[in-house]
C-alpha cells in the first residue's frame, strides 16, 4: 500500500456527509429500521478508504504514561507542560554531535506533511496528518560513525511536570530504539505538528518520533536525546514486559500479543472493526528492511 496523501484520504467532514448512509446505519437507531439484507450489505462492504481522524480525537485520546495511564485525562494534565525552551541532544557514535534547539531543527530540516496510519498495540488506530521531517536528514547532519548500529531515543525526565514518572512500576525515562537502517527509511519522521498546527503536549510536543509501520509505542514523545549506539537499546516496554513487547514491534496481524489478538483493530470514529495490515499497510515500502528476519521470533 502506498503512503497516504491528500488524494487518498477524504477530510472527515466531507467523508461524513458522503457516507451518511453507513454512518446513520452505524448509529443503531436507524439500523434497527433497516431490513436484515440491507444491514448485511452495509456490514460486508469493503472497508472504507482511510479518512483523517478528527483533530479532537487525535488530541483527546492519548497514550502518554508520564501524565496518566487514562487516555482521556492526558490532554488536561498536559495542558501546562513547558515545551519552550527545548533542545535535543544528538550524541554518541557520530562525527558531528550537537544540541539542537527545536526552532533551529525546523529551520534546518524543513518539515512537510505526512499522513500516516497510527496503530496502537492495544488494537485501536487513527489516521493522522503529521508535520515532520525524515530522521535521515538529521542523521546526515550528525554523520554516524561506522560503528553506529542503533538509535536510542529518550523522553524528558521531570517528575514535577510528569506525575506518572513517580510510578516506580516503570523504568523512567521512556526510552525507545530503532536500527540505524530503519531510522534512515524515508517513512520514519520526527514530527513537530498535526493538522498544520504545532504539536500539543499530549501528542509529544515539541518533537516526537513517528514510525508508522510499528506499533504506536515506538513513536516516543517529547524527545530530549537521541544517541547513536552499537548495542540494541532496551526500551521502557521491553524492560517492563519482555514477553509482550519486543524491540521491533512491527505491526503484524499474525503475531498475537500474549493477551489479545492483533488481527483486527478499532479505527477511532468508525463502527466496524478493520483488519490489521502487515507493517500497518506499509509492507511495500518497508518489507525489504526485514528480509531474512524471523518476524515471529523478532516481534
Ligand atoms: N514518552 C512517551 N511516548 C509515548 C507514549 C508514552 O506513554 N510516553 N505512549 C506511546 C503509545 S502506546 C502510543 S499509542 C502513542 C500515542 O500517540 P498519540 O497520543 O499522539 O496518538 O505514543 C507513544 N509514545
Ligand atoms: Mo500504544
PDB file of C-alpha atoms and ligand atoms in Angstrom:
ATOM      1  CA  UNK A   1       0.000   0.000   0.000  1.00  0.00           C
ATOM      2  CA  UNK A   2       1.305   3.449  -0.919  1.00  0.00           C
ATOM      3  CA  UNK A   3       1.856   6.132   1.731  1.00  0.00           C
ATOM      4  CA  UNK A   4      -1.306   8.169   2.132  1.00  0.00           C
ATOM      5  CA  UNK A   5      -1.549  11.549   0.519  1.00  0.00           C
ATOM      6  CA  UNK A   6      -4.326  14.097   0.411  1.00  0.00           C
ATOM      7  CA  UNK A   7      -5.558  12.406  -2.770  1.00  0.00           C
ATOM      8  CA  UNK A   8      -6.217   9.175  -0.883  1.00  0.00           C
ATOM      9  CA  UNK A   9      -7.967  10.472   2.163  1.00  0.00           C
ATOM     10  CA  UNK A  10     -11.203  12.347   2.499  1.00  0.00           C
ATOM     11  CA  UNK A  11     -11.465  15.150   5.022  1.00  0.00           C
ATOM     12  CA  UNK A  12     -13.517  13.977   7.968  1.00  0.00           C
ATOM     13  CA  UNK A  13     -16.423  16.354   7.268  1.00  0.00           C
ATOM     14  CA  UNK A  14     -16.857  15.516   3.578  1.00  0.00           C
ATOM     15  CA  UNK A  15     -16.497  11.856   4.341  1.00  0.00           C
ATOM     16  CA  UNK A  16     -19.256  12.025   6.912  1.00  0.00           C
ATOM     17  CA  UNK A  17     -21.771  13.573   4.554  1.00  0.00           C
ATOM     18  CA  UNK A  18     -20.829  11.292   1.658  1.00  0.00           C
ATOM     19  CA  UNK A  19     -21.124   8.188   3.751  1.00  0.00           C
ATOM     20  CA  UNK A  20     -24.118   9.382   5.685  1.00  0.00           C
ATOM     21  CA  UNK A  21     -25.999   6.174   4.926  1.00  0.00           C
ATOM     22  CA  UNK A  22     -23.441   3.945   6.610  1.00  0.00           C
ATOM     23  CA  UNK A  23     -22.911   6.480   9.342  1.00  0.00           C
ATOM     24  CA  UNK A  24     -26.609   6.501  10.142  1.00  0.00           C
ATOM     25  CA  UNK A  25     -26.751   2.727   9.923  1.00  0.00           C
ATOM     26  CA  UNK A  26     -23.981   2.642  12.474  1.00  0.00           C
ATOM     27  CA  UNK A  27     -25.995   4.832  14.774  1.00  0.00           C
ATOM     28  CA  UNK A  28     -28.165   1.996  15.948  1.00  0.00           C
ATOM     29  CA  UNK A  29     -31.422   3.925  15.770  1.00  0.00           C
ATOM     30  CA  UNK A  30     -31.917   3.615  12.027  1.00  0.00           C
ATOM     31  CA  UNK A  31     -30.048   0.349  11.871  1.00  0.00           C
ATOM     32  CA  UNK A  32     -32.972  -1.292  13.623  1.00  0.00           C
ATOM     33  CA  UNK A  33     -35.297   0.015  10.907  1.00  0.00           C
ATOM     34  CA  UNK A  34     -33.186  -1.417   8.048  1.00  0.00           C
ATOM     35  CA  UNK A  35     -34.059  -4.783   6.587  1.00  0.00           C
ATOM     36  CA  UNK A  36     -31.644  -7.574   7.583  1.00  0.00           C
ATOM     37  CA  UNK A  37     -30.497  -7.851   3.938  1.00  0.00           C
ATOM     38  CA  UNK A  38     -29.589  -4.167   3.786  1.00  0.00           C
ATOM     39  CA  UNK A  39     -27.828  -4.333   7.088  1.00  0.00           C
ATOM     40  CA  UNK A  40     -25.794  -7.293   5.890  1.00  0.00           C
ATOM     41  CA  UNK A  41     -24.851  -5.380   2.759  1.00  0.00           C
ATOM     42  CA  UNK A  42     -23.714  -2.416   4.805  1.00  0.00           C
ATOM     43  CA  UNK A  43     -21.789  -4.696   7.101  1.00  0.00           C
ATOM     44  CA  UNK A  44     -19.951  -6.624   4.394  1.00  0.00           C
ATOM     45  CA  UNK A  45     -18.993  -3.629   2.260  1.00  0.00           C
ATOM     46  CA  UNK A  46     -15.258  -3.234   1.656  1.00  0.00           C
ATOM     47  CA  UNK A  47     -13.615  -1.235   4.418  1.00  0.00           C
ATOM     48  CA  UNK A  48     -13.890   2.460   3.533  1.00  0.00           C
ATOM     49  CA  UNK A  49     -10.825   4.390   2.428  1.00  0.00           C
ATOM     50  CA  UNK A  50      -8.652   5.856   5.122  1.00  0.00           C
ATOM     51  CA  UNK A  51     -10.188   9.026   6.498  1.00  0.00           C
ATOM     52  CA  UNK A  52      -8.399  11.599   8.595  1.00  0.00           C
ATOM     53  CA  UNK A  53      -9.209  11.158  12.263  1.00  0.00           C
ATOM     54  CA  UNK A  54     -10.746  14.362  13.651  1.00  0.00           C
ATOM     55  CA  UNK A  55      -8.337  16.702  15.463  1.00  0.00           C
ATOM     56  CA  UNK A  56     -10.421  16.475  18.613  1.00  0.00           C
ATOM     57  CA  UNK A  57      -9.915  12.693  18.811  1.00  0.00           C
ATOM     58  CA  UNK A  58      -6.201  12.855  17.984  1.00  0.00           C
ATOM     59  CA  UNK A  59      -5.704  15.369  20.788  1.00  0.00           C
ATOM     60  CA  UNK A  60      -8.039  13.889  23.424  1.00  0.00           C
ATOM     61  CA  UNK A  61      -7.415  10.148  23.289  1.00  0.00           C
ATOM     62  CA  UNK A  62      -3.749   9.742  24.114  1.00  0.00           C
ATOM     63  CA  UNK A  63      -1.266   7.294  25.487  1.00  0.00           C
ATOM     64  CA  UNK A  64       1.294   9.286  27.451  1.00  0.00           C
ATOM     65  CA  UNK A  65       2.035   7.430  30.677  1.00  0.00           C
ATOM     66  CA  UNK A  66       4.190  10.259  32.047  1.00  0.00           C
ATOM     67  CA  UNK A  67       0.895  12.122  32.562  1.00  0.00           C
ATOM     68  CA  UNK A  68      -1.588   9.344  33.125  1.00  0.00           C
ATOM     69  CA  UNK A  69      -2.493   5.827  32.080  1.00  0.00           C
ATOM     70  CA  UNK A  70      -6.022   7.139  31.469  1.00  0.00           C
ATOM     71  CA  UNK A  71      -6.166   8.211  27.815  1.00  0.00           C
ATOM     72  CA  UNK A  72      -8.957  10.719  28.223  1.00  0.00           C
ATOM     73  CA  UNK A  73      -7.255  12.540  31.117  1.00  0.00           C
ATOM     74  CA  UNK A  74      -3.923  13.130  29.382  1.00  0.00           C
ATOM     75  CA  UNK A  75      -4.917  16.299  27.485  1.00  0.00           C
ATOM     76  CA  UNK A  76      -5.998  18.125  30.630  1.00  0.00           C
ATOM     77  CA  UNK A  77      -2.988  17.008  32.694  1.00  0.00           C
ATOM     78  CA  UNK A  78      -0.621  18.033  29.888  1.00  0.00           C
ATOM     79  CA  UNK A  79      -2.071  21.500  29.494  1.00  0.00           C
ATOM     80  CA  UNK A  80       0.700  23.447  31.227  1.00  0.00           C
ATOM     81  CA  UNK A  81       3.630  21.327  30.087  1.00  0.00           C
ATOM     82  CA  UNK A  82       6.614  23.576  29.255  1.00  0.00           C
ATOM     83  CA  UNK A  83       7.857  22.998  25.721  1.00  0.00           C
ATOM     84  CA  UNK A  84       9.825  26.217  25.286  1.00  0.00           C
ATOM     85  CA  UNK A  85      12.798  26.399  25.586  1.00  0.00           C
ATOM     86  CA  UNK A  86      13.523  22.856  24.385  1.00  0.00           C
ATOM     87  CA  UNK A  87      16.603  21.345  22.891  1.00  0.00           C
ATOM     88  CA  UNK A  88      17.520  17.895  21.698  1.00  0.00           C
ATOM     89  CA  UNK A  89      20.962  16.434  22.237  1.00  0.00           C
ATOM     90  CA  UNK A  90      22.205  14.244  19.399  1.00  0.00           C
ATOM     91  CA  UNK A  91      25.180  12.320  20.665  1.00  0.00           C
ATOM     92  CA  UNK A  92      27.084   9.030  20.809  1.00  0.00           C
ATOM     93  CA  UNK A  93      28.676   7.426  17.751  1.00  0.00           C
ATOM     94  CA  UNK A  94      28.520  10.449  15.454  1.00  0.00           C
ATOM     95  CA  UNK A  95      31.209  12.633  13.892  1.00  0.00           C
ATOM     96  CA  UNK A  96      29.235  15.832  14.430  1.00  0.00           C
ATOM     97  CA  UNK A  97      27.325  15.684  17.726  1.00  0.00           C
ATOM     98  CA  UNK A  98      25.159  18.650  18.516  1.00  0.00           C
ATOM     99  CA  UNK A  99      22.453  20.142  20.654  1.00  0.00           C
ATOM    100  CA  UNK A 100      19.611  21.379  18.503  1.00  0.00           C
ATOM    101  CA  UNK A 101      17.107  23.976  19.521  1.00  0.00           C
ATOM    102  CA  UNK A 102      13.701  22.903  18.180  1.00  0.00           C
ATOM    103  CA  UNK A 103      13.259  26.085  16.133  1.00  0.00           C
ATOM    104  CA  UNK A 104      16.690  25.559  14.580  1.00  0.00           C
ATOM    105  CA  UNK A 105      15.816  21.951  13.757  1.00  0.00           C
ATOM    106  CA  UNK A 106      12.654  23.062  11.990  1.00  0.00           C
ATOM    107  CA  UNK A 107      14.552  25.713  10.026  1.00  0.00           C
ATOM    108  CA  UNK A 108      17.275  23.261   9.023  1.00  0.00           C
ATOM    109  CA  UNK A 109      15.301  20.103   8.281  1.00  0.00           C
ATOM    110  CA  UNK A 110      12.126  21.587   6.779  1.00  0.00           C
ATOM    111  CA  UNK A 111       9.087  19.623   7.989  1.00  0.00           C
ATOM    112  CA  UNK A 112       6.492  18.568   5.400  1.00  0.00           C
ATOM    113  CA  UNK A 113       3.043  16.977   5.669  1.00  0.00           C
ATOM    114  CA  UNK A 114       2.919  13.195   6.131  1.00  0.00           C
ATOM    115  CA  UNK A 115      -0.426  11.451   6.512  1.00  0.00           C
ATOM    116  CA  UNK A 116       0.084   8.147   8.320  1.00  0.00           C
ATOM    117  CA  UNK A 117      -1.992   5.454   9.951  1.00  0.00           C
ATOM    118  CA  UNK A 118      -1.141   5.036  13.662  1.00  0.00           C
ATOM    119  CA  UNK A 119      -1.801   1.557  15.059  1.00  0.00           C
ATOM    120  CA  UNK A 120      -1.601   1.184  18.835  1.00  0.00           C
ATOM    121  CA  UNK A 121      -0.589  -2.216  20.220  1.00  0.00           C
ATOM    122  CA  UNK A 122      -3.904  -2.078  22.149  1.00  0.00           C
ATOM    123  CA  UNK A 123      -5.695  -2.598  18.788  1.00  0.00           C
ATOM    124  CA  UNK A 124      -7.112   0.848  18.089  1.00  0.00           C
ATOM    125  CA  UNK A 125      -5.938   3.114  15.273  1.00  0.00           C
ATOM    126  CA  UNK A 126      -6.146   6.601  13.792  1.00  0.00           C
ATOM    127  CA  UNK A 127      -5.090   8.431  10.620  1.00  0.00           C
ATOM    128  CA  UNK A 128      -3.003  11.482  11.463  1.00  0.00           C
ATOM    129  CA  UNK A 129      -1.775  14.326   9.232  1.00  0.00           C
ATOM    130  CA  UNK A 130       1.630  14.947  10.779  1.00  0.00           C
ATOM    131  CA  UNK A 131       4.056  17.718  10.041  1.00  0.00           C
ATOM    132  CA  UNK A 132       7.550  16.298  10.227  1.00  0.00           C
ATOM    133  CA  UNK A 133      10.874  15.624   8.580  1.00  0.00           C
ATOM    134  CA  UNK A 134      12.653  12.330   7.842  1.00  0.00           C
ATOM    135  CA  UNK A 135      15.109  11.391  10.594  1.00  0.00           C
ATOM    136  CA  UNK A 136      17.547  10.673   7.755  1.00  0.00           C
ATOM    137  CA  UNK A 137      18.036  14.449   7.329  1.00  0.00           C
ATOM    138  CA  UNK A 138      19.149  14.779  10.935  1.00  0.00           C
ATOM    139  CA  UNK A 139      21.351  11.689  10.637  1.00  0.00           C
ATOM    140  CA  UNK A 140      23.064  13.096   7.551  1.00  0.00           C
ATOM    141  CA  UNK A 141      23.844  16.247   9.538  1.00  0.00           C
ATOM    142  CA  UNK A 142      25.367  14.438  12.527  1.00  0.00           C
ATOM    143  CA  UNK A 143      27.212  11.809  10.443  1.00  0.00           C
ATOM    144  CA  UNK A 144      27.018   8.473  12.306  1.00  0.00           C
ATOM    145  CA  UNK A 145      30.359   6.666  12.567  1.00  0.00           C
ATOM    146  CA  UNK A 146      30.834   3.214  11.038  1.00  0.00           C
ATOM    147  CA  UNK A 147      30.264   1.715  14.499  1.00  0.00           C
ATOM    148  CA  UNK A 148      26.760   3.158  14.957  1.00  0.00           C
ATOM    149  CA  UNK A 149      24.078   0.475  14.567  1.00  0.00           C
ATOM    150  CA  UNK A 150      21.096   1.712  16.586  1.00  0.00           C
ATOM    151  CA  UNK A 151      19.401   4.905  17.709  1.00  0.00           C
ATOM    152  CA  UNK A 152      18.313   5.315  21.301  1.00  0.00           C
ATOM    153  CA  UNK A 153      15.621   7.973  21.891  1.00  0.00           C
ATOM    154  CA  UNK A 154      14.925   9.361  25.356  1.00  0.00           C
ATOM    155  CA  UNK A 155      11.963  11.368  26.678  1.00  0.00           C
ATOM    156  CA  UNK A 156      12.373  14.236  29.154  1.00  0.00           C
ATOM    157  CA  UNK A 157      12.738  13.155  32.802  1.00  0.00           C
ATOM    158  CA  UNK A 158      10.897  15.594  35.083  1.00  0.00           C
ATOM    159  CA  UNK A 159       8.815  14.290  37.970  1.00  0.00           C
ATOM    160  CA  UNK A 160       7.369  17.724  38.674  1.00  0.00           C
ATOM    161  CA  UNK A 161       5.842  18.031  35.239  1.00  0.00           C
ATOM    162  CA  UNK A 162       5.293  14.316  34.663  1.00  0.00           C
ATOM    163  CA  UNK A 163       3.401  12.909  37.669  1.00  0.00           C
ATOM    164  CA  UNK A 164       3.430   9.467  36.065  1.00  0.00           C
ATOM    165  CA  UNK A 165       7.209   9.284  36.484  1.00  0.00           C
ATOM    166  CA  UNK A 166       6.612   8.805  40.230  1.00  0.00           C
ATOM    167  CA  UNK A 167       5.134   5.417  39.363  1.00  0.00           C
ATOM    168  CA  UNK A 168       8.094   3.132  40.015  1.00  0.00           C
ATOM    169  CA  UNK A 169       6.475   0.242  38.136  1.00  0.00           C
ATOM    170  CA  UNK A 170       8.176   1.628  35.001  1.00  0.00           C
ATOM    171  CA  UNK A 171      11.840   2.313  34.380  1.00  0.00           C
ATOM    172  CA  UNK A 172      11.821   6.030  33.569  1.00  0.00           C
ATOM    173  CA  UNK A 173      12.629   7.929  31.460  1.00  0.00           C
ATOM    174  CA  UNK A 174      10.749   6.454  28.484  1.00  0.00           C
ATOM    175  CA  UNK A 175      13.266   5.031  26.022  1.00  0.00           C
ATOM    176  CA  UNK A 176      12.781   3.693  22.512  1.00  0.00           C
ATOM    177  CA  UNK A 177      15.111   2.445  19.820  1.00  0.00           C
ATOM    178  CA  UNK A 178      15.441   1.836  16.095  1.00  0.00           C
ATOM    179  CA  UNK A 179      18.010   0.091  13.975  1.00  0.00           C
ATOM    180  CA  UNK A 180      20.017   2.659  12.000  1.00  0.00           C
ATOM    181  CA  UNK A 181      18.649   1.414   8.654  1.00  0.00           C
ATOM    182  CA  UNK A 182      15.077   1.655   9.985  1.00  0.00           C
ATOM    183  CA  UNK A 183      15.715   5.216  11.103  1.00  0.00           C
ATOM    184  CA  UNK A 184      17.178   6.044   7.681  1.00  0.00           C
ATOM    185  CA  UNK A 185      13.933   4.940   5.971  1.00  0.00           C
ATOM    186  CA  UNK A 186      12.071   7.867   4.464  1.00  0.00           C
ATOM    187  CA  UNK A 187       8.812   6.990   6.280  1.00  0.00           C
ATOM    188  CA  UNK A 188      10.415   7.403   9.721  1.00  0.00           C
ATOM    189  CA  UNK A 189       9.973  11.010  10.771  1.00  0.00           C
ATOM    190  CA  UNK A 190      10.466  13.434  13.610  1.00  0.00           C
ATOM    191  CA  UNK A 191       7.111  15.157  13.961  1.00  0.00           C
ATOM    192  CA  UNK A 192       6.578  18.740  15.035  1.00  0.00           C
ATOM    193  CA  UNK A 193       2.906  19.219  14.193  1.00  0.00           C
ATOM    194  CA  UNK A 194      -0.545  17.780  13.470  1.00  0.00           C
ATOM    195  CA  UNK A 195      -3.148  19.260  11.064  1.00  0.00           C
ATOM    196  CA  UNK A 196      -0.669  22.052  10.311  1.00  0.00           C
ATOM    197  CA  UNK A 197      -0.573  23.228  13.948  1.00  0.00           C
ATOM    198  CA  UNK A 198       2.313  22.821  16.380  1.00  0.00           C
ATOM    199  CA  UNK A 199       2.142  19.595  18.381  1.00  0.00           C
ATOM    200  CA  UNK A 200       0.177  19.852  21.606  1.00  0.00           C
ATOM    201  CA  UNK A 201       1.811  18.493  24.772  1.00  0.00           C
ATOM    202  CA  UNK A 202      -0.467  15.432  24.836  1.00  0.00           C
ATOM    203  CA  UNK A 203       0.853  14.415  21.404  1.00  0.00           C
ATOM    204  CA  UNK A 204       4.517  14.739  22.400  1.00  0.00           C
ATOM    205  CA  UNK A 205       5.348  18.409  21.958  1.00  0.00           C
ATOM    206  CA  UNK A 206       7.596  19.868  20.908  1.00  0.00           C
ATOM    207  CA  UNK A 207       9.051  16.928  18.966  1.00  0.00           C
ATOM    208  CA  UNK A 208       8.356  13.213  18.838  1.00  0.00           C
ATOM    209  CA  UNK A 209       9.208  10.220  16.728  1.00  0.00           C
ATOM    210  CA  UNK A 210       6.681   8.713  14.268  1.00  0.00           C
ATOM    211  CA  UNK A 211       7.357   5.262  12.768  1.00  0.00           C
ATOM    212  CA  UNK A 212       4.107   4.348  11.006  1.00  0.00           C
ATOM    213  CA  UNK A 213       4.798   0.650  10.314  1.00  0.00           C
ATOM    214  CA  UNK A 214       5.413  -0.107  14.004  1.00  0.00           C
ATOM    215  CA  UNK A 215       3.072  -0.167  16.985  1.00  0.00           C
ATOM    216  CA  UNK A 216       2.432   3.289  18.386  1.00  0.00           C
ATOM    217  CA  UNK A 217       4.574   2.802  21.480  1.00  0.00           C
ATOM    218  CA  UNK A 218       7.711   3.051  19.304  1.00  0.00           C
ATOM    219  CA  UNK A 219       6.717   6.629  18.435  1.00  0.00           C
ATOM    220  CA  UNK A 220       8.277   8.163  21.531  1.00  0.00           C
ATOM    221  CA  UNK A 221       7.092  11.600  22.658  1.00  0.00           C
ATOM    222  CA  UNK A 222       8.795  14.752  23.924  1.00  0.00           C
ATOM    223  CA  UNK A 223      12.299  13.627  22.999  1.00  0.00           C
ATOM    224  CA  UNK A 224      15.327  15.324  24.599  1.00  0.00           C
ATOM    225  CA  UNK A 225      18.089  12.981  23.497  1.00  0.00           C
ATOM    226  CA  UNK A 226      18.985  10.837  20.508  1.00  0.00           C
ATOM    227  CA  UNK A 227      22.056   8.675  20.976  1.00  0.00           C
ATOM    228  CA  UNK A 228      23.763   6.599  18.293  1.00  0.00           C
ATOM    229  CA  UNK A 229      24.895   3.349  19.860  1.00  0.00           C
ATOM    230  CA  UNK A 230      26.364  -0.028  18.965  1.00  0.00           C
ATOM    231  CA  UNK A 231      24.099  -2.294  21.008  1.00  0.00           C
ATOM    232  CA  UNK A 232      20.329  -2.700  20.740  1.00  0.00           C
ATOM    233  CA  UNK A 233      18.754  -0.311  23.290  1.00  0.00           C
ATOM    234  CA  UNK A 234      16.329  -1.680  25.884  1.00  0.00           C
ATOM    235  CA  UNK A 235      13.069   0.236  25.612  1.00  0.00           C
ATOM    236  CA  UNK A 236      10.840   1.052  28.585  1.00  0.00           C
ATOM    237  CA  UNK A 237       8.336  -1.521  27.339  1.00  0.00           C
ATOM    238  CA  UNK A 238      10.933  -4.265  26.828  1.00  0.00           C
ATOM    239  CA  UNK A 239      12.106  -3.670  30.407  1.00  0.00           C
ATOM    240  CA  UNK A 240       8.528  -3.704  31.753  1.00  0.00           C
ATOM    241  CA  UNK A 241       7.255  -6.806  29.931  1.00  0.00           C
ATOM    242  CA  UNK A 242       9.816  -8.503  27.667  1.00  0.00           C
ATOM    243  CA  UNK A 243       7.446 -11.296  26.647  1.00  0.00           C
ATOM    244  CA  UNK A 244       4.828  -8.802  25.492  1.00  0.00           C
ATOM    245  CA  UNK A 245       6.856  -6.046  23.846  1.00  0.00           C
ATOM    246  CA  UNK A 246       9.835  -6.810  21.635  1.00  0.00           C
ATOM    247  CA  UNK A 247      12.369  -4.447  20.149  1.00  0.00           C
ATOM    248  CA  UNK A 248      10.944  -4.497  16.626  1.00  0.00           C
ATOM    249  CA  UNK A 249       7.223  -4.017  17.362  1.00  0.00           C
ATOM    250  CA  UNK A 250       6.374  -4.163  13.663  1.00  0.00           C
ATOM    251  CA  UNK A 251       2.602  -4.228  13.186  1.00  0.00           C
ATOM    252  CA  UNK A 252       1.809  -7.846  12.389  1.00  0.00           C
ATOM    253  CA  UNK A 253      -1.732  -9.249  12.369  1.00  0.00           C
ATOM    254  CA  UNK A 254      -0.483 -12.833  12.598  1.00  0.00           C
ATOM    255  CA  UNK A 255       1.575 -12.408  15.762  1.00  0.00           C
ATOM    256  CA  UNK A 256      -0.770 -12.057  18.728  1.00  0.00           C
ATOM    257  CA  UNK A 257       0.030 -10.123  21.846  1.00  0.00           C
ATOM    258  CA  UNK A 258       0.157 -12.745  24.636  1.00  0.00           C
ATOM    259  CA  UNK A 259      -3.106 -11.307  25.991  1.00  0.00           C
ATOM    260  CA  UNK A 260      -5.049 -10.429  22.814  1.00  0.00           C
ATOM    261  CA  UNK A 261      -5.218 -10.919  19.057  1.00  0.00           C
ATOM    262  CA  UNK A 262      -3.660  -8.349  16.721  1.00  0.00           C
ATOM    263  CA  UNK A 263      -5.638  -9.476  13.677  1.00  0.00           C
ATOM    264  CA  UNK A 264      -8.089  -6.569  13.731  1.00  0.00           C
ATOM    265  CA  UNK A 265      -8.382  -3.060  15.101  1.00  0.00           C
ATOM    266  CA  UNK A 266     -10.887  -0.388  16.047  1.00  0.00           C
ATOM    267  CA  UNK A 267     -10.365   2.734  13.933  1.00  0.00           C
ATOM    268  CA  UNK A 268     -11.312   5.654  16.157  1.00  0.00           C
ATOM    269  CA  UNK A 269     -14.540   7.160  14.793  1.00  0.00           C
ATOM    270  CA  UNK A 270     -15.630   4.008  12.965  1.00  0.00           C
ATOM    271  CA  UNK A 271     -18.256   1.488  13.911  1.00  0.00           C
ATOM    272  CA  UNK A 272     -16.906  -1.728  12.442  1.00  0.00           C
ATOM    273  CA  UNK A 273     -13.521  -3.229  13.201  1.00  0.00           C
ATOM    274  CA  UNK A 274     -10.945  -3.288  10.431  1.00  0.00           C
ATOM    275  CA  UNK A 275      -8.468  -5.972   9.511  1.00  0.00           C
ATOM    276  CA  UNK A 276      -4.981  -5.108  10.674  1.00  0.00           C
ATOM    277  CA  UNK A 277      -2.431  -4.973   7.851  1.00  0.00           C
ATOM    278  CA  UNK A 278       1.132  -6.318   7.905  1.00  0.00           C
ATOM    279  CA  UNK A 279       3.511  -3.441   8.665  1.00  0.00           C
ATOM    280  CA  UNK A 280       0.359  -1.366   9.130  1.00  0.00           C
ATOM    281  CA  UNK A 281      -0.112  -1.348   5.349  1.00  0.00           C
ATOM    282  CA  UNK A 282       3.401  -0.092   4.593  1.00  0.00           C
ATOM    283  CA  UNK A 283       4.748  -3.514   3.573  1.00  0.00           C
ATOM    284  CA  UNK A 284       5.717  -2.459   0.049  1.00  0.00           C
ATOM    285  CA  UNK A 285       7.884   0.275   1.484  1.00  0.00           C
ATOM    286  CA  UNK A 286       9.500  -1.468   4.449  1.00  0.00           C
ATOM    287  CA  UNK A 287       9.433  -5.252   3.966  1.00  0.00           C
ATOM    288  CA  UNK A 288      12.939  -5.212   2.482  1.00  0.00           C
ATOM    289  CA  UNK A 289      14.297  -3.985   5.818  1.00  0.00           C
ATOM    290  CA  UNK A 290      13.383  -7.348   7.327  1.00  0.00           C
ATOM    291  CA  UNK A 291      14.411  -9.830   4.622  1.00  0.00           C
ATOM    292  CA  UNK A 292      15.788 -12.911   6.327  1.00  0.00           C
ATOM    293  CA  UNK A 293      14.479 -11.871   9.757  1.00  0.00           C
ATOM    294  CA  UNK A 294      12.012 -14.187  11.521  1.00  0.00           C
ATOM    295  CA  UNK A 295       9.179 -11.752  12.290  1.00  0.00           C
ATOM    296  CA  UNK A 296       7.689 -14.115  14.865  1.00  0.00           C
ATOM    297  CA  UNK A 297      10.889 -14.527  16.885  1.00  0.00           C
ATOM    298  CA  UNK A 298      11.760 -10.835  16.399  1.00  0.00           C
ATOM    299  CA  UNK A 299       8.367  -9.440  17.387  1.00  0.00           C
TER     300      UNK A 299
HETATM  301  N1  LIG B   1       7.163   9.303  26.173  1.00  0.00           N
HETATM  302  C1  LIG B   1       6.118   8.566  25.782  1.00  0.00           C
HETATM  303  N2  LIG B   1       5.925   8.346  24.469  1.00  0.00           N
HETATM  304  C2  LIG B   1       4.864   7.598  24.038  1.00  0.00           C
HETATM  305  C3  LIG B   1       3.968   7.019  24.974  1.00  0.00           C
HETATM  306  C4  LIG B   1       4.190   7.282  26.370  1.00  0.00           C
HETATM  307  O1  LIG B   1       3.449   6.827  27.259  1.00  0.00           O
HETATM  308  N3  LIG B   1       5.265   8.070  26.710  1.00  0.00           N
HETATM  309  N4  LIG B   1       2.928   6.234  24.533  1.00  0.00           N
HETATM  310  C5  LIG B   1       3.105   5.598  23.212  1.00  0.00           C
HETATM  311  C6  LIG B   1       1.906   4.934  22.726  1.00  0.00           C
HETATM  312  S1  LIG B   1       1.492   3.466  23.491  1.00  0.00           S
HETATM  313  C7  LIG B   1       1.181   5.388  21.652  1.00  0.00           C
HETATM  314  S2  LIG B   1      -0.095   4.508  21.003  1.00  0.00           S
HETATM  315  C8  LIG B   1       1.479   6.718  21.054  1.00  0.00           C
HETATM  316  C9  LIG B   1       0.231   7.576  21.079  1.00  0.00           C
HETATM  317  O2  LIG B   1       0.450   8.796  20.427  1.00  0.00           O
HETATM  318  P1  LIG B   1      -0.722   9.889  20.360  1.00  0.00           P
HETATM  319  O3  LIG B   1      -1.258  10.089  21.749  1.00  0.00           O
HETATM  320  O4  LIG B   1      -0.091  11.103  19.793  1.00  0.00           O
HETATM  321  O5  LIG B   1      -1.782   9.312  19.448  1.00  0.00           O
HETATM  322  O6  LIG B   1       2.514   7.401  21.738  1.00  0.00           O
HETATM  323  C10 LIG B   1       3.604   6.589  22.168  1.00  0.00           C
HETATM  324  N5  LIG B   1       4.670   7.421  22.706  1.00  0.00           N
HETATM  325 MO1  LIG B   2       0.074   2.438  22.076  1.00  0.00          MO
END
